[in-house]
mmCIF file with all atom_site columns, C-alpha atoms in Angstrom:
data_model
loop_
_atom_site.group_PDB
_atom_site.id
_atom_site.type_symbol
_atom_site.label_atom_id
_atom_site.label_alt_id
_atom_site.label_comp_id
_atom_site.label_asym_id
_atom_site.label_entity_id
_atom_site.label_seq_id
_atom_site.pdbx_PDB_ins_code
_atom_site.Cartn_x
_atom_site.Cartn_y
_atom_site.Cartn_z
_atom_site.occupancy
_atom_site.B_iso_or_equiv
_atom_site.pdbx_formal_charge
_atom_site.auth_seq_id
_atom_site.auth_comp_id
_atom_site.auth_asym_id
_atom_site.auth_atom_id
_atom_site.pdbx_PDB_model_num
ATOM 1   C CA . UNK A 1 1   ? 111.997 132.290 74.722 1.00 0.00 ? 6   UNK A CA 1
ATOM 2   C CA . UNK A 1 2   ? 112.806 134.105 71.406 1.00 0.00 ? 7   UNK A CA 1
ATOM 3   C CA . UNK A 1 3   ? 113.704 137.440 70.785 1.00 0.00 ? 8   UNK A CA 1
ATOM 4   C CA . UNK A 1 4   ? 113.577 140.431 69.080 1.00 0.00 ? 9   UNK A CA 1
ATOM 5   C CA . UNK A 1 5   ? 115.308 143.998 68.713 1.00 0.00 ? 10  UNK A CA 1
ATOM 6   C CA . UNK A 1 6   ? 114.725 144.353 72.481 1.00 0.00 ? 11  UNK A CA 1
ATOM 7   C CA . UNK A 1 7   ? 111.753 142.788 72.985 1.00 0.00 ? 12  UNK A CA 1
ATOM 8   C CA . UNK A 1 8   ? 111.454 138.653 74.309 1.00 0.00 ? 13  UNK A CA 1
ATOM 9   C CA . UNK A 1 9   ? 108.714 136.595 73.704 1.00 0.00 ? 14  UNK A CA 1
ATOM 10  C CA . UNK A 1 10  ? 108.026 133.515 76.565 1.00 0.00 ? 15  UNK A CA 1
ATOM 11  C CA . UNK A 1 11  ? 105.703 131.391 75.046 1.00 0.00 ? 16  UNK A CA 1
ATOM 12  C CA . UNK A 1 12  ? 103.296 129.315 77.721 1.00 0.00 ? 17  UNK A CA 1
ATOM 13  C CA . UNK A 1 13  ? 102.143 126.406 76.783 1.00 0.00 ? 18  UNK A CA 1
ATOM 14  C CA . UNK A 1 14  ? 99.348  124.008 78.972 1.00 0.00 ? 19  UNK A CA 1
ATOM 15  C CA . UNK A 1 15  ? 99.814  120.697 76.658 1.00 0.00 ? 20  UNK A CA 1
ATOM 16  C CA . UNK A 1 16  ? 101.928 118.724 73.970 1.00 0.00 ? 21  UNK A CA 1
ATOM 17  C CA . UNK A 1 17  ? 99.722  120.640 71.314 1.00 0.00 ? 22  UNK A CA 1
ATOM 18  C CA . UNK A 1 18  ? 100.770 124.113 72.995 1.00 0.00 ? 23  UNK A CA 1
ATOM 19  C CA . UNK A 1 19  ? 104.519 122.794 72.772 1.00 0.00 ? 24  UNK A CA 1
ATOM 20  C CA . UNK A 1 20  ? 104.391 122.102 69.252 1.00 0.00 ? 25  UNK A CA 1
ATOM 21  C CA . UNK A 1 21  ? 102.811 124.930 68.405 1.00 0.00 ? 26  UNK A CA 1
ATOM 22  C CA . UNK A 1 22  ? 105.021 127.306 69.611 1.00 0.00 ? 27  UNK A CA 1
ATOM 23  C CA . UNK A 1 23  ? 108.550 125.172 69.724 1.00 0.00 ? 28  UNK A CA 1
ATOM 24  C CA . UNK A 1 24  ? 110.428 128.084 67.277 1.00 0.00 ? 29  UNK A CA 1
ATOM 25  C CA . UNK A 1 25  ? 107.095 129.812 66.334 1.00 0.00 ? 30  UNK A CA 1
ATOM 26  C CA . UNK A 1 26  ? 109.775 133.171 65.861 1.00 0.00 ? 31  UNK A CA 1
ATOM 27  C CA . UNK A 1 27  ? 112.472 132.793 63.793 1.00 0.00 ? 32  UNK A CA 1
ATOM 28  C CA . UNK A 1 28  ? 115.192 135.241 62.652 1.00 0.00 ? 33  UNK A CA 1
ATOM 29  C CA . UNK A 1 29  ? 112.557 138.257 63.364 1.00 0.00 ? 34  UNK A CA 1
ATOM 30  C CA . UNK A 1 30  ? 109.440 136.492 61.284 1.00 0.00 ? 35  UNK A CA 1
ATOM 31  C CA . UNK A 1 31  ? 107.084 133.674 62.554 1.00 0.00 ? 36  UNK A CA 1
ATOM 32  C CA . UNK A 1 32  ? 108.092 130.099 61.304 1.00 0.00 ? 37  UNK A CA 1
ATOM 33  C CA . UNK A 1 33  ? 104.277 128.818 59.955 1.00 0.00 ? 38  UNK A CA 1
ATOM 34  C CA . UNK A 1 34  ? 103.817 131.672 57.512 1.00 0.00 ? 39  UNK A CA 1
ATOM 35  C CA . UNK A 1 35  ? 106.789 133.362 57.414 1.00 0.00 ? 40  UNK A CA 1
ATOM 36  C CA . UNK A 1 36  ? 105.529 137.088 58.721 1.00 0.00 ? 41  UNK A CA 1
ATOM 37  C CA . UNK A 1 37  ? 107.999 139.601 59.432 1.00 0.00 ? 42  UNK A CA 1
ATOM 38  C CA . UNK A 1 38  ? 107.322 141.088 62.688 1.00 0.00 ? 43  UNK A CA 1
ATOM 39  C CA . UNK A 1 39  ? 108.109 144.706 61.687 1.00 0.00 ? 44  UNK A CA 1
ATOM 40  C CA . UNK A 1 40  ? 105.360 144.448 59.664 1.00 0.00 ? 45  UNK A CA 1
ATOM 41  C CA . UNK A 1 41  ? 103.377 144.267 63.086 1.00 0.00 ? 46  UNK A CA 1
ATOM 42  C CA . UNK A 1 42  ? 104.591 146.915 64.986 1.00 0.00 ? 47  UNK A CA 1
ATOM 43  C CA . UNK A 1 43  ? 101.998 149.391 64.409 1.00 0.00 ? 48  UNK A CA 1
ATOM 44  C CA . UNK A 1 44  ? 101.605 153.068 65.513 1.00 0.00 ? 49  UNK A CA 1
ATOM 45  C CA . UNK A 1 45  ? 98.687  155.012 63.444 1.00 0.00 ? 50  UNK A CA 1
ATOM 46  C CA . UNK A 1 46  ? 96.189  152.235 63.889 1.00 0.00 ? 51  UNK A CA 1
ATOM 47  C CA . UNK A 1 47  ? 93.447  152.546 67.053 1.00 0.00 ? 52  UNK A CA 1
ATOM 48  C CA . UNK A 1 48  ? 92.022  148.551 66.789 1.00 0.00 ? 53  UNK A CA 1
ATOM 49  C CA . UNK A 1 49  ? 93.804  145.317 66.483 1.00 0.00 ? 54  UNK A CA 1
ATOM 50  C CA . UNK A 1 50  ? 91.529  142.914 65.244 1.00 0.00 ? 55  UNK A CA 1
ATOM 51  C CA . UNK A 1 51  ? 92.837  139.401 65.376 1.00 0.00 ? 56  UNK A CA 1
ATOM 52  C CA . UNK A 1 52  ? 90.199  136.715 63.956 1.00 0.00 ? 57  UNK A CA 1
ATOM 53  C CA . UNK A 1 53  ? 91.055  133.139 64.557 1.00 0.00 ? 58  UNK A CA 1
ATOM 54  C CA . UNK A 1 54  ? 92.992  133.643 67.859 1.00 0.00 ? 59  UNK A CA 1
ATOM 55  C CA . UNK A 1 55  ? 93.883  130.357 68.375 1.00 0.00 ? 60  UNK A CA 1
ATOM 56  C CA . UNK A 1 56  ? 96.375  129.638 70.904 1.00 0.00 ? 61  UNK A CA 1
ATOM 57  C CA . UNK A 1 57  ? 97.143  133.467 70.809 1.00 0.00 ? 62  UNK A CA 1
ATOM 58  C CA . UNK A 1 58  ? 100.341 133.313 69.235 1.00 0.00 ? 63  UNK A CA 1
ATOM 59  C CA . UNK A 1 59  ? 99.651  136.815 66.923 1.00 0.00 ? 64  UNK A CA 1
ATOM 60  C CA . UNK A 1 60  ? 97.850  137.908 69.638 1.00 0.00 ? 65  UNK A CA 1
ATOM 61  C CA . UNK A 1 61  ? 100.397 137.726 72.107 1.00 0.00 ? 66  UNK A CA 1
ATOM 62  C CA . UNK A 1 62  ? 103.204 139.665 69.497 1.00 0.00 ? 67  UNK A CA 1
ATOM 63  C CA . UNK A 1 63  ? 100.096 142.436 69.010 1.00 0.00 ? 68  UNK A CA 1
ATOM 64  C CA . UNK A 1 64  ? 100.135 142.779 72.688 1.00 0.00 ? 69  UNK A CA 1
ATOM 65  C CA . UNK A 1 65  ? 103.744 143.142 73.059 1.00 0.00 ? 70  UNK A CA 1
ATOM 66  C CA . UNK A 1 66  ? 104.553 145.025 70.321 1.00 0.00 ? 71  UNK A CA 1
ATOM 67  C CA . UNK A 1 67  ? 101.757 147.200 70.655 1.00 0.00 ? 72  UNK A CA 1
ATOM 68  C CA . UNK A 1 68  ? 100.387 147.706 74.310 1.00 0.00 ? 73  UNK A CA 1
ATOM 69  C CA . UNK A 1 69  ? 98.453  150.894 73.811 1.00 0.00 ? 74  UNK A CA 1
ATOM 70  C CA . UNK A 1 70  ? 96.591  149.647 70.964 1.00 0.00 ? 75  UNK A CA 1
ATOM 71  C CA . UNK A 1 71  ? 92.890  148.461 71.444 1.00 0.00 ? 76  UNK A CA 1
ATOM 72  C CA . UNK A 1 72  ? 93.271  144.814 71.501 1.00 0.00 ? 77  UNK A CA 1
ATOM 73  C CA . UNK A 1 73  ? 90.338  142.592 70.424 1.00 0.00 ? 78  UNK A CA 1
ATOM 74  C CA . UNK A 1 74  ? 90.745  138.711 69.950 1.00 0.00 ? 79  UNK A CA 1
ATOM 75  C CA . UNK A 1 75  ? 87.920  136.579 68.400 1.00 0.00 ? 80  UNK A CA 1
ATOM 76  C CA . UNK A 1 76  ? 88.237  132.818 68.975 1.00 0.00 ? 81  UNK A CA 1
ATOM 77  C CA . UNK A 1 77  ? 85.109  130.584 68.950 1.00 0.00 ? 82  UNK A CA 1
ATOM 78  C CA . UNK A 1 78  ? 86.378  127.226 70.505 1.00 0.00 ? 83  UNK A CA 1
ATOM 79  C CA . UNK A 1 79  ? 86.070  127.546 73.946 1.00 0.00 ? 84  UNK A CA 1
ATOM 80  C CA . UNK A 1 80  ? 89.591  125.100 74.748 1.00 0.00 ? 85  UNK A CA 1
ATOM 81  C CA . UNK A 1 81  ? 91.508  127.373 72.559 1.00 0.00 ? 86  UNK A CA 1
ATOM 82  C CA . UNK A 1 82  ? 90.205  130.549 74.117 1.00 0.00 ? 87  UNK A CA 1
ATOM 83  C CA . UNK A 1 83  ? 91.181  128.849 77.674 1.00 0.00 ? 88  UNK A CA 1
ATOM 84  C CA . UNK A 1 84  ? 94.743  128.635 76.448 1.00 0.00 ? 89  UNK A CA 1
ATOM 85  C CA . UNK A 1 85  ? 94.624  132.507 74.751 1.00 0.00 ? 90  UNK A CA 1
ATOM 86  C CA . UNK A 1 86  ? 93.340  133.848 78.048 1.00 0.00 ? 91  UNK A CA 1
ATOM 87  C CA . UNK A 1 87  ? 96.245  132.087 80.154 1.00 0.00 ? 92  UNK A CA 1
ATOM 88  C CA . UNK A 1 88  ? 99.076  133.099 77.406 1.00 0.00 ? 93  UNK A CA 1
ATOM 89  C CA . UNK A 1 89  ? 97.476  136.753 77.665 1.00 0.00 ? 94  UNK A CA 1
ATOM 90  C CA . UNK A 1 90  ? 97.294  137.069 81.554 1.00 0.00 ? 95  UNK A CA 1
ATOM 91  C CA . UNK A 1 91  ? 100.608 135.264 81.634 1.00 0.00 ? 96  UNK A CA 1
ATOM 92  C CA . UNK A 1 92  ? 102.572 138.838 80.298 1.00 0.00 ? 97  UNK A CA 1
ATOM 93  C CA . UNK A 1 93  ? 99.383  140.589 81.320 1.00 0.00 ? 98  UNK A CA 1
ATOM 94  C CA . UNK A 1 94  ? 98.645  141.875 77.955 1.00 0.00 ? 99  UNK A CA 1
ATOM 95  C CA . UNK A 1 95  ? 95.209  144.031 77.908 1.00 0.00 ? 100 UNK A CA 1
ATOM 96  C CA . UNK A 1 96  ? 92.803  142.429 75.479 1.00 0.00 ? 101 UNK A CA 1
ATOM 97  C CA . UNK A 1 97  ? 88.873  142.017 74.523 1.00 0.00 ? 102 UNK A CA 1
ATOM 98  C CA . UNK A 1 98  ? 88.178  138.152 73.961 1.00 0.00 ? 103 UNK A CA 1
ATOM 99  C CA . UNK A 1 99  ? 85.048  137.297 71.844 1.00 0.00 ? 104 UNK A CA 1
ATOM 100 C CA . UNK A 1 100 ? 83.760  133.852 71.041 1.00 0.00 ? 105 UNK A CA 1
ATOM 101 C CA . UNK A 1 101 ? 81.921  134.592 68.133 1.00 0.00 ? 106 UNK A CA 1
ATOM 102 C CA . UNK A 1 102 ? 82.368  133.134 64.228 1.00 0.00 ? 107 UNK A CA 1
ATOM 103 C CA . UNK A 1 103 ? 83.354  135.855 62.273 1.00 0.00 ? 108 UNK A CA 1
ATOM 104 C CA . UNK A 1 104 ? 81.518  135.709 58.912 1.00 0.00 ? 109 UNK A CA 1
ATOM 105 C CA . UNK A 1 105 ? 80.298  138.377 56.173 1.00 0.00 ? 110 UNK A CA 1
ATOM 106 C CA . UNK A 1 106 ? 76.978  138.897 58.479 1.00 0.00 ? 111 UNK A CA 1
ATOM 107 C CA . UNK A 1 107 ? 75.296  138.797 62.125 1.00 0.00 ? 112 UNK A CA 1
ATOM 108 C CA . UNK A 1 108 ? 73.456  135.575 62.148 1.00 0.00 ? 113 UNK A CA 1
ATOM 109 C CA . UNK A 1 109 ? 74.038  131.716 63.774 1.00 0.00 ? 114 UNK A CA 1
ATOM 110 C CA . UNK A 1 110 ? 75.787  129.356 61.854 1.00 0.00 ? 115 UNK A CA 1
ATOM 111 C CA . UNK A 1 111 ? 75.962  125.323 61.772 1.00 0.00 ? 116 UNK A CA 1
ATOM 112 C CA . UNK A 1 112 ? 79.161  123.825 62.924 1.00 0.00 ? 117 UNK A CA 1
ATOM 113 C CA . UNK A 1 113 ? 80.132  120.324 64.307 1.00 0.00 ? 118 UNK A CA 1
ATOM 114 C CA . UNK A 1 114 ? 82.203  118.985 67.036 1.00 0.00 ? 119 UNK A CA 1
ATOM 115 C CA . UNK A 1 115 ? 84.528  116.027 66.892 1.00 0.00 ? 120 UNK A CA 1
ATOM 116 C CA . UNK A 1 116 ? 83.348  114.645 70.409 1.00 0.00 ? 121 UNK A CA 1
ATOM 117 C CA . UNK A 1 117 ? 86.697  112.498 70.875 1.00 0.00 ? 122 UNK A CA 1
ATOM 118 C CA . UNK A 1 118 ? 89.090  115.430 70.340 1.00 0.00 ? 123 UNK A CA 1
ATOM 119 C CA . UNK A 1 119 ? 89.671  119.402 71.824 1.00 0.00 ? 124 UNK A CA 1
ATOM 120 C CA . UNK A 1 120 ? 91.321  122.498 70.478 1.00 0.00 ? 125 UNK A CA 1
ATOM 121 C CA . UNK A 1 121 ? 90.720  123.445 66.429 1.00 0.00 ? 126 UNK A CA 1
ATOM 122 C CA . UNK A 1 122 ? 90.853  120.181 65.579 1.00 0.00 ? 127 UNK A CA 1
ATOM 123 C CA . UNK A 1 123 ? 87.418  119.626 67.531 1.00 0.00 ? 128 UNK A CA 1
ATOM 124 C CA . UNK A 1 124 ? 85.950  121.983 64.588 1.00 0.00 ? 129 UNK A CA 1
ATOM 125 C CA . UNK A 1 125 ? 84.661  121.767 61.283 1.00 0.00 ? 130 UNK A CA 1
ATOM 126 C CA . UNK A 1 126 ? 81.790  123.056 58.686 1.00 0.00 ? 131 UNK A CA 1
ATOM 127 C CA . UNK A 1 127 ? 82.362  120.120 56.661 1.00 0.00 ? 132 UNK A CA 1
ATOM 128 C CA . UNK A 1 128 ? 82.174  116.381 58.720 1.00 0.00 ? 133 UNK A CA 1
ATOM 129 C CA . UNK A 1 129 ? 82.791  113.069 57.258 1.00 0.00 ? 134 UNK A CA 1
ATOM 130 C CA . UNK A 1 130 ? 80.314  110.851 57.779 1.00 0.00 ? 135 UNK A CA 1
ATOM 131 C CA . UNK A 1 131 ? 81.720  109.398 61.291 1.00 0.00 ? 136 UNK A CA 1
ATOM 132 C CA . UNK A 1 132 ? 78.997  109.400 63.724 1.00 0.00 ? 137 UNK A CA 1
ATOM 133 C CA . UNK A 1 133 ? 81.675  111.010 66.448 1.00 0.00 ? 138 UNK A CA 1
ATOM 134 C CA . UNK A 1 134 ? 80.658  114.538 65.079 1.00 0.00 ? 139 UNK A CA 1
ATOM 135 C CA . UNK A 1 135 ? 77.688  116.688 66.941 1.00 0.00 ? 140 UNK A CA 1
ATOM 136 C CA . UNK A 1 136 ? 75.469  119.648 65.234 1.00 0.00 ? 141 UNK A CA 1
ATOM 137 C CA . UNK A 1 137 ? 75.897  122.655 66.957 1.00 0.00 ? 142 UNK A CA 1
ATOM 138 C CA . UNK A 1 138 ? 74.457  126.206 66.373 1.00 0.00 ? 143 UNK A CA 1
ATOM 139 C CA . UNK A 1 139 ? 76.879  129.573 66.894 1.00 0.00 ? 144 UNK A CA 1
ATOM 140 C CA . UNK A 1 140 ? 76.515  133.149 66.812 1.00 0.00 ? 145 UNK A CA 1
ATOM 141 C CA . UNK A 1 141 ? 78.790  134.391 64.051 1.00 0.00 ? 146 UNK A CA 1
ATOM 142 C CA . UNK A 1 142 ? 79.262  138.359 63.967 1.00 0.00 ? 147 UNK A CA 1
ATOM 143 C CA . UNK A 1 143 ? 79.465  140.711 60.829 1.00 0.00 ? 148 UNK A CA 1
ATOM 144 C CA . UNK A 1 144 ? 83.299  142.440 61.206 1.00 0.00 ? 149 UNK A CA 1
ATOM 145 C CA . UNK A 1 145 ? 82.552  145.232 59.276 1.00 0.00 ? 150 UNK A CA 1
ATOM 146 C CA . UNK A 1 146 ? 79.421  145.840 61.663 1.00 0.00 ? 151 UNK A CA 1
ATOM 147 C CA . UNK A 1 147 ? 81.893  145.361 64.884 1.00 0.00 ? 152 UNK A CA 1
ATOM 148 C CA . UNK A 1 148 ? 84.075  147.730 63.778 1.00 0.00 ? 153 UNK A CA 1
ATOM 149 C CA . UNK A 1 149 ? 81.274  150.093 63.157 1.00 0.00 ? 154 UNK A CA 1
ATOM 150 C CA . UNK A 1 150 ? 79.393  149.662 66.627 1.00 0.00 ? 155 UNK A CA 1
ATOM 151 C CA . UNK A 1 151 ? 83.320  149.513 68.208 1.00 0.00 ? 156 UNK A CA 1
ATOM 152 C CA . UNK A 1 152 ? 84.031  153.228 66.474 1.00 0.00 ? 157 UNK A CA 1
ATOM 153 C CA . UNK A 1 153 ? 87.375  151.826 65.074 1.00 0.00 ? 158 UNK A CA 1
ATOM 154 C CA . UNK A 1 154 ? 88.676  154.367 62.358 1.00 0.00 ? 159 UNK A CA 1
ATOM 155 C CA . UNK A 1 155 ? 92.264  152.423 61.489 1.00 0.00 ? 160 UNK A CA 1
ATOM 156 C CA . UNK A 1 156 ? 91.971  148.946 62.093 1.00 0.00 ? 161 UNK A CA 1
ATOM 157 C CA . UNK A 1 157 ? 94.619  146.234 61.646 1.00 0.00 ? 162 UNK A CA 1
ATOM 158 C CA . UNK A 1 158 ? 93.077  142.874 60.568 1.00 0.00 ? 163 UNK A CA 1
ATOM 159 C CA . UNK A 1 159 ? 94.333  139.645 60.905 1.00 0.00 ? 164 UNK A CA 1
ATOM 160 C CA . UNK A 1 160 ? 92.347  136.828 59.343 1.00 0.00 ? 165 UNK A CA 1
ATOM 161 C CA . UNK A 1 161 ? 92.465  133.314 59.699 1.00 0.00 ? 166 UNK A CA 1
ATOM 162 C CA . UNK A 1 162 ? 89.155  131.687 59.819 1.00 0.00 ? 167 UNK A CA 1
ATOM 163 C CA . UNK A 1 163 ? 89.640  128.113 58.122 1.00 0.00 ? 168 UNK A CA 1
ATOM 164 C CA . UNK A 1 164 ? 87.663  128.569 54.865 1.00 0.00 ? 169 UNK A CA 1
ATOM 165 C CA . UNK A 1 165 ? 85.638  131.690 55.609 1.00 0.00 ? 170 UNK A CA 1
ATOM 166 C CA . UNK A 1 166 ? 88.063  134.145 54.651 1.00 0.00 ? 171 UNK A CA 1
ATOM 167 C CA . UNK A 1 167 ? 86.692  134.996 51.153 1.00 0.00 ? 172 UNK A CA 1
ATOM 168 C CA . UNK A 1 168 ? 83.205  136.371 52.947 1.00 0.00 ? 173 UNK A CA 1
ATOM 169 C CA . UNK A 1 169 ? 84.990  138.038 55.417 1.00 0.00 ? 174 UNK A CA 1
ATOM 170 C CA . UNK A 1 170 ? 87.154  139.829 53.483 1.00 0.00 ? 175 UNK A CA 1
ATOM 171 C CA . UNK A 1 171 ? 84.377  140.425 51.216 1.00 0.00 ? 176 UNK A CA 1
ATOM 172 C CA . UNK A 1 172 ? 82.614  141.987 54.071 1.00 0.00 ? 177 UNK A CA 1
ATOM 173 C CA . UNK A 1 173 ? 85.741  143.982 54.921 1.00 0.00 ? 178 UNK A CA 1
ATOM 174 C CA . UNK A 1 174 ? 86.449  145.312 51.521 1.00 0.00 ? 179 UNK A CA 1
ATOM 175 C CA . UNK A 1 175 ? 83.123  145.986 50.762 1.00 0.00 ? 180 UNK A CA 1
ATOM 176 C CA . UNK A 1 176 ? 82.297  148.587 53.994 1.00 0.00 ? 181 UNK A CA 1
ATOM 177 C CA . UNK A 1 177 ? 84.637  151.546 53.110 1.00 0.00 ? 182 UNK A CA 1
ATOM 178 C CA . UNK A 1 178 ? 83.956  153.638 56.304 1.00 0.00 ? 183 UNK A CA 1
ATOM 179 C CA . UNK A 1 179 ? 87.638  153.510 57.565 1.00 0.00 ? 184 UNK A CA 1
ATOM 180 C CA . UNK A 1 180 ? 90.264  156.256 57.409 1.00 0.00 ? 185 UNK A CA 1
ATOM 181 C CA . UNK A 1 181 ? 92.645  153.530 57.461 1.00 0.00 ? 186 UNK A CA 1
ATOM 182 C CA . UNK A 1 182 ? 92.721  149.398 56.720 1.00 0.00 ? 187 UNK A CA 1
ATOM 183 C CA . UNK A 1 183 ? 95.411  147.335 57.203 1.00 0.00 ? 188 UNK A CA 1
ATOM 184 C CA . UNK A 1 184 ? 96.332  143.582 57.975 1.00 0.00 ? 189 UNK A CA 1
ATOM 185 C CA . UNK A 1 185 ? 97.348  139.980 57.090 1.00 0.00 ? 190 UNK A CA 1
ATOM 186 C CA . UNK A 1 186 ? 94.934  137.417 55.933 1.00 0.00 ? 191 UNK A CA 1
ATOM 187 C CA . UNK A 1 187 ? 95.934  133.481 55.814 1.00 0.00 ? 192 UNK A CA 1
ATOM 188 C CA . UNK A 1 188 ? 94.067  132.150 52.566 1.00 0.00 ? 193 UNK A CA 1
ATOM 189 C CA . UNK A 1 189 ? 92.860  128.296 52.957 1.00 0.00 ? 194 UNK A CA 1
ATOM 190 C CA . UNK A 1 190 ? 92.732  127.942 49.420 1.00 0.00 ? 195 UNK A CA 1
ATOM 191 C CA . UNK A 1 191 ? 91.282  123.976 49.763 1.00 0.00 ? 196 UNK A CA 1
ATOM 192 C CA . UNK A 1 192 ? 88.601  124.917 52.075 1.00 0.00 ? 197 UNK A CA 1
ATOM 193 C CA . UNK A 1 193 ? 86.883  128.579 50.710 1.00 0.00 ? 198 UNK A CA 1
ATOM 194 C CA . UNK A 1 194 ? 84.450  128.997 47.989 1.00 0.00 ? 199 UNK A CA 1
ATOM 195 C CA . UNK A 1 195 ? 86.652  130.839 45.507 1.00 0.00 ? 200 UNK A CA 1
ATOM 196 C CA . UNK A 1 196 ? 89.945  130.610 44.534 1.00 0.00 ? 201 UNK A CA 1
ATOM 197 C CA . UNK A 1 197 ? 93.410  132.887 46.113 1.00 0.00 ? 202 UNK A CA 1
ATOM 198 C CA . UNK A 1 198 ? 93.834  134.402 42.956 1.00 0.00 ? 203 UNK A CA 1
ATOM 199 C CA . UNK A 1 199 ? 90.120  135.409 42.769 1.00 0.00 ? 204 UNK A CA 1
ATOM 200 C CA . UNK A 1 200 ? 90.903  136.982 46.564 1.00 0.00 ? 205 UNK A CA 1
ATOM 201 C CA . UNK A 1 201 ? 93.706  139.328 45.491 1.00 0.00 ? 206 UNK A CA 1
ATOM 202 C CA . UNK A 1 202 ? 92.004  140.321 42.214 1.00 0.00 ? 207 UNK A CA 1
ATOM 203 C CA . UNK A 1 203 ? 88.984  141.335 44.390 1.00 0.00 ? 208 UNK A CA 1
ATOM 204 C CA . UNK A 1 204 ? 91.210  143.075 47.055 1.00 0.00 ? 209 UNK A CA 1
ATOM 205 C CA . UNK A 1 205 ? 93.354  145.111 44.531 1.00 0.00 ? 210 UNK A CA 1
ATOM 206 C CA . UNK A 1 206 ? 90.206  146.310 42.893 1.00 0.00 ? 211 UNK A CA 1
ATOM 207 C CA . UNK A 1 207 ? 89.486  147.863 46.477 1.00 0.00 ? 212 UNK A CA 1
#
């Protein structure tokens, strides 16, 4: 349990890997992995909560709390993660729209592979070794700026953390103007995209 101002936030957890992730995951008002102050979360003039990269729903279950008449929507393509998110969700019986779909900078299927010998995000990857352990598989992937068109959302709060694509989604964001307000936190995997962080920001505060 941790909380905050008057809220408390009971984590759930199904496995050792649930544990760890959330053992401390608030700490003096922020979250301990990348250090986000949750005031900056508490939201009142936006109408959509997008969070990309649900995992474990960890964000998503702060956006809930913090935020409970806010439009909800949660995309998270493994299917074992989006098990846990549901459960974590129902659990404080926070209202939310749960999508498996990639998120990428258009509507199309995409090539990933599965680590057959493992589960959660770790199962994942768009780059394998050579090991013979990992599977093709093809996924729908979804445009963002085109959900948030066919979804009506005018102020939309983004939260990105898609494990390498984050340059073409934000890309894809920035790029589709048709918002009265934009908002949101974006995790950059500098190792894994196809630019670099600095050429992210440059691109962003050109926006």
């Amino acid at each position: 349990m941790f909380g905050y101002k008057n809220y408390e936030f009971i984590f759930p957890y199904s496995d050792i890997h649930g544990l760890l992730y959330f053992d401390n995951a608030i700490e003096d008002g922020k979250t301990r992995t990348e250090g986000i102050c949750l005031e900056l979360v508490e939201l009142n003039s936006h109408d959509a909560i997008i969070d990309i990269g649900a995992h474990y729903g960890l964000y998503s279950y702060i956006f809930g709390i913090l935020n409970p008449k806010i439009n909800l929507v949660c995309f998270e393509p493994n299917e074992y993660n989006r098990t846990v998110l549901k459960t974590n969700l129902l659990e404080k019986n926070i209202q939310a729209t749960i999508r498996e779909e990639d998120v990428f900078n258009q509507t199309e299927t995409v090539t990933f592979f599965e680590d057959q010998n493992t589960i959660g995000s770790n199962k994942d990857t768009a780059e394998p070794d050579n090991s013979t352990r990992f599977a093709k598989v093809e996924r729908p992937a979804i445009s963002i700026s085109e959900f948030i068109s066919k979804s009506d959302f005018r102020r939309p709060f983004v939260k990105i953390d898609a494990e390498e694509a984050e340059d073409y989604i934000l890309k894809d964001l920035l790029e589709w103007d048709d918002f009265d307000e934009l908002a949101g936190i974006v995790e950059i995997h500098e190792d894994r995209i196809s630019g670099s962080s600095g050429e992210i920001l440059d691109y962003m505060n050109k926006m």
